[in-house]
Short mmCIF file of C-alpha atoms in Angstrom, two decimals:
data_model
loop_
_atom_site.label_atom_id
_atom_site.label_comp_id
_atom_site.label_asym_id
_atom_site.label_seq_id
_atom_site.Cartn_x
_atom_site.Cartn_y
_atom_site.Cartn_z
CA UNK N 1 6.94 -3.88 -5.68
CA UNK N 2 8.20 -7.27 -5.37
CA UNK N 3 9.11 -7.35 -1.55
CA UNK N 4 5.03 -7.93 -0.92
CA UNK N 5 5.07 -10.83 -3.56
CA UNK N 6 7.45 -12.53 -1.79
CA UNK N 7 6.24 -12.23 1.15
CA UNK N 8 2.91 -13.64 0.57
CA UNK N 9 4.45 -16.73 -0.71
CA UNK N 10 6.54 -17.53 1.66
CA UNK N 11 3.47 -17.07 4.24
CA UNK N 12 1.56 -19.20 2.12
CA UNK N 13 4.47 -22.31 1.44
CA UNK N 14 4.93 -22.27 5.54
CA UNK N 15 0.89 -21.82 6.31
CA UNK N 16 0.29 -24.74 3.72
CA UNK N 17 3.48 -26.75 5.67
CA UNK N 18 1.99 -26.24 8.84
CA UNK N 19 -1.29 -27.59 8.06
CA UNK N 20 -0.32 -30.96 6.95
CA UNK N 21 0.72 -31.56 10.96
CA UNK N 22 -2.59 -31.06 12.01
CA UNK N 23 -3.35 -34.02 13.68
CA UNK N 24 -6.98 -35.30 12.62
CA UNK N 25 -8.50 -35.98 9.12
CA UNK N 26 -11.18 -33.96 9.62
CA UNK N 27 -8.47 -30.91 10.19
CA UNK N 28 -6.73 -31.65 7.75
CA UNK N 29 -9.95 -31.59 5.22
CA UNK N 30 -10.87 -27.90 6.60
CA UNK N 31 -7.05 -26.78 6.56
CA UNK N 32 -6.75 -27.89 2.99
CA UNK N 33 -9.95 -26.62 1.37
CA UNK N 34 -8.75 -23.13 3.61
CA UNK N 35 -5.77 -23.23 2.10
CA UNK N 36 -6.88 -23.63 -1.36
CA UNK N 37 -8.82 -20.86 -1.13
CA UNK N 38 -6.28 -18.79 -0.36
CA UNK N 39 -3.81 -19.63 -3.04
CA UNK N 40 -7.18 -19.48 -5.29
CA UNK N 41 -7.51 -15.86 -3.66
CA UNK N 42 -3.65 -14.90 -4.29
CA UNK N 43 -3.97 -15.43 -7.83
CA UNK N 44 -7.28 -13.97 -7.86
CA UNK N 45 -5.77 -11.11 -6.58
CA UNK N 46 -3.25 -11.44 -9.23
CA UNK N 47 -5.50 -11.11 -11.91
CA UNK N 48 -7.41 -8.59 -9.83
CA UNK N 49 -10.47 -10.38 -9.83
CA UNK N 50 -12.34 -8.03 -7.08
CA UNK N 51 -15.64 -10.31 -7.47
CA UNK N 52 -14.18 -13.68 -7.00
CA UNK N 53 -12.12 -11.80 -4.09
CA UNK N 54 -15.61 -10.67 -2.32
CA UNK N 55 -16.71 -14.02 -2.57
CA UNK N 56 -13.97 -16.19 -1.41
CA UNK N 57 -12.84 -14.19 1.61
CA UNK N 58 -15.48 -15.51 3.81
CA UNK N 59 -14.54 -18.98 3.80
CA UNK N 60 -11.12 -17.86 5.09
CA UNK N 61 -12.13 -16.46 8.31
CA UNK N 62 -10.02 -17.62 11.39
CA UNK N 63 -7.25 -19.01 8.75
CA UNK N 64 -3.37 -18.06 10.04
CA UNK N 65 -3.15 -15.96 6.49
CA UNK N 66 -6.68 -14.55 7.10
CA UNK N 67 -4.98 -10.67 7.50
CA UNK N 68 -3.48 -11.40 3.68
CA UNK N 69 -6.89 -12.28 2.53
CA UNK N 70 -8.51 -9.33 3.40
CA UNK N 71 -5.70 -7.26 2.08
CA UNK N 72 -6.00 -8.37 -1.47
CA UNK N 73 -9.94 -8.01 -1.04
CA UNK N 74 -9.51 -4.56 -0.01
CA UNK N 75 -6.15 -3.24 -1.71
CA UNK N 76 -8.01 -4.55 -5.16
CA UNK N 77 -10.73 -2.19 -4.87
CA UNK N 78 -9.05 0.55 -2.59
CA UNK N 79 -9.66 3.35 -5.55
CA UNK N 80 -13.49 2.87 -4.16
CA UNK N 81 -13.28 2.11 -0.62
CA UNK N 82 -14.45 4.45 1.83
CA UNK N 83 -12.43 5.82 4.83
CA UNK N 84 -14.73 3.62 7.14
CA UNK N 85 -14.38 0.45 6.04
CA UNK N 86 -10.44 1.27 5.46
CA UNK N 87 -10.05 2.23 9.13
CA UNK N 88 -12.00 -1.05 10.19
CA UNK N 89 -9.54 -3.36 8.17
CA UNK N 90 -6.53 -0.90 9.75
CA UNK N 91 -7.83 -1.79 13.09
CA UNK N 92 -8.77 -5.43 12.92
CA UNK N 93 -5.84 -5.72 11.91
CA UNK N 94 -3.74 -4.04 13.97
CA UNK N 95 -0.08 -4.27 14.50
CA UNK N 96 0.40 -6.85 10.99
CA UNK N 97 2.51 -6.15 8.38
CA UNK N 98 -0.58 -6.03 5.99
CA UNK N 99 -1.71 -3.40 8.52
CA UNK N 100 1.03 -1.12 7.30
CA UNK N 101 0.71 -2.45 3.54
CA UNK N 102 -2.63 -1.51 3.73
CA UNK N 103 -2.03 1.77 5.43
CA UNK N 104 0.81 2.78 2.46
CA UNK N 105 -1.71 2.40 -0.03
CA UNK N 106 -4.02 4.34 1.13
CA UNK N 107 -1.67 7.18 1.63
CA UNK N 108 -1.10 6.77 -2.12
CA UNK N 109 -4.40 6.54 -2.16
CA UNK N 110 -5.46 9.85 0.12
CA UNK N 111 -2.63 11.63 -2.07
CA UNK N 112 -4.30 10.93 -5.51
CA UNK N 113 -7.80 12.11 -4.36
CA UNK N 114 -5.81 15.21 -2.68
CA UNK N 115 -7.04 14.45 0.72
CA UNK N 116 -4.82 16.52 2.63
CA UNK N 117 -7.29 16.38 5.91
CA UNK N 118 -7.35 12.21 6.05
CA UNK N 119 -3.80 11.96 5.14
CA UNK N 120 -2.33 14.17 7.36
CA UNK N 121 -4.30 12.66 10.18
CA UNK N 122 -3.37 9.04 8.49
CA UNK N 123 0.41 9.51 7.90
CA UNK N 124 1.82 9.49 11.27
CA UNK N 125 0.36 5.99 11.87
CA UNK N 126 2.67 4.93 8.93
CA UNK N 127 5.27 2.58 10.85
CA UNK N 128 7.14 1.54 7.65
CA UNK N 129 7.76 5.17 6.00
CA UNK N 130 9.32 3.23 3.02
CA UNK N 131 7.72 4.75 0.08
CA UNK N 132 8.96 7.78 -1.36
CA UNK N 133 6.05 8.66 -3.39
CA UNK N 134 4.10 9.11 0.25
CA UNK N 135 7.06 10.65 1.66
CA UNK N 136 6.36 13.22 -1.10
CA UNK N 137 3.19 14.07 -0.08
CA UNK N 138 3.85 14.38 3.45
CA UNK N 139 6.34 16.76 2.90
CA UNK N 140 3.53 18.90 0.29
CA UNK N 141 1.22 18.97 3.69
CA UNK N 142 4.25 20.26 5.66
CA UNK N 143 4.58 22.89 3.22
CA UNK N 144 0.80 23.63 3.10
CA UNK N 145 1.31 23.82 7.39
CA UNK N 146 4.00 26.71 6.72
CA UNK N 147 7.01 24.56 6.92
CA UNK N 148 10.21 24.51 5.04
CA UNK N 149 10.69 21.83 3.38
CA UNK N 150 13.05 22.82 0.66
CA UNK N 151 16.07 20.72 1.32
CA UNK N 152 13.63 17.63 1.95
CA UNK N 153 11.96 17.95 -0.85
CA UNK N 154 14.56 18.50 -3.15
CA UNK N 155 16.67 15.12 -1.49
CA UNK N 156 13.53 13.30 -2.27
CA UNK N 157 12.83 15.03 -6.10
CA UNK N 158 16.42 14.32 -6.73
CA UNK N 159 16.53 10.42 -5.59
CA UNK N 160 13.27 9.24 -7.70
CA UNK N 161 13.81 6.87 -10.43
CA UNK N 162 11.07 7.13 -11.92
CA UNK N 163 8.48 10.22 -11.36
CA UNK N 164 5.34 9.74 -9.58
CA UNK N 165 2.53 11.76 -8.78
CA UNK N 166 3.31 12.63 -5.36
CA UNK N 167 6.93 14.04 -5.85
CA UNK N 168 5.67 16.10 -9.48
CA UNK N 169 2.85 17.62 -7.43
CA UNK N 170 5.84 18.65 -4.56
CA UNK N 171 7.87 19.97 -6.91
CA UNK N 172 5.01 21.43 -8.91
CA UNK N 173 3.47 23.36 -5.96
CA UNK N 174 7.01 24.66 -4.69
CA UNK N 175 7.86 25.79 -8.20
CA UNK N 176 4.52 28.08 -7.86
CA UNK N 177 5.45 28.79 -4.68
CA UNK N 178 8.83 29.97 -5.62
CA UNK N 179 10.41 27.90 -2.87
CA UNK N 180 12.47 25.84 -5.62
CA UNK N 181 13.49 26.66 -8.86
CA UNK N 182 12.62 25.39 -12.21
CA UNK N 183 16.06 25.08 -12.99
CA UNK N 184 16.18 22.35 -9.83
CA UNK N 185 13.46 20.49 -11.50
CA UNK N 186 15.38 19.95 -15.06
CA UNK N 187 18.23 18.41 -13.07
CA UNK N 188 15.82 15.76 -11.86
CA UNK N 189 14.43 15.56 -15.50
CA UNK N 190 18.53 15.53 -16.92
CA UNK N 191 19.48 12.82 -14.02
CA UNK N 192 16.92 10.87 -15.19
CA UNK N 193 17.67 10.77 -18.88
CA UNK N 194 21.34 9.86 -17.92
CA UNK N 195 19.84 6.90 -15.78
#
């Protein structure tokens, strides 16, 4: 996904502008080596580099990009993070885009470990709702709540570009289910191919 990419430059050109205003040397000095830790941390997190990440996000507490720092910490090692320490990022962070960022991936996240309990409990919090995959397994915990979610799930089957966990497990489970055909499924798989 590029959209975060550019983002987080864009923070960091007009963060690293901003700090050569500050008004003393001193400032300055403590701006700069901030700010160098933080472009040090974005390629870090880059490379996913979870130890230099551990150690470098200290030194960037009370920076302006602090909330991107501690996303790349976390989001690097998010296949082992614990609900806890997720939900204390979610709400330190509170009402930030990384907030949201944070909260997609570990809806992706909840999904792949088949977490139905934390996800459903999770999902409505998601502000963005800009990720199909997600979407996907929303509508599989609507459909494990009794719902119908044929047409839904089919709209979002059919639209995928590429297939992802989230949308073969829908499909997968409403297949069993009988509440979509097989036949329904090849389209996808035919679409694709054409693509």
């Amino acid at each position: 996904m590029q959209f975060p990419a550019i983002l987080t430059s864009i923070a960091l050109i007009g963060a690293l502008t901003v700090s050569t205003f500050t008004p003393t040397y001193a400032q300055n000095r403590d701006i700069s080596r901030a700010d160098a830790v933080l472009l040090d941390m974005s390629q870090s997190y880059k490379n996913r580099d979870r130890k230099r990440l551990i150690a470098l996000l200290p030194q960037v507490r009370g920076h302006v990009l602090e909330p991107w720092a501690a996303y790349w910490e976390l989001r690097v090692r998010l296949d082992q993070a614990q609900s806890d320490e997720v939900q204390a990022f979610l709400q330190r962070y509170a009402g930030t885009y990384q907030e949201d960022r944070l909260r997609n991936d570990w809806l992706l996240e909840l999904g792949k470990r088949r977490d139905w309990v934390n996800f459903r409990a999770e999902f409505p919090r998601f502000r963005m709702n800009d990720d199909r995959e997600v979407s996907c397994y929303a509508l599989l915990t609507q459909h494990q709540a009794g719902q119908d979610v044929r047409s839904a799930a089919l709209a979002a089957w059919y639209a995928q570009r590429e297939l992802d966990d989230g949308c073969a497990l829908l499909a997968h489970t409403l297949i069993e289910a009988g509440t979509i055909q097989p036949d329904d499924a090849w389209q996808e798989a035919r679409l694709s191919l054409e693509a």
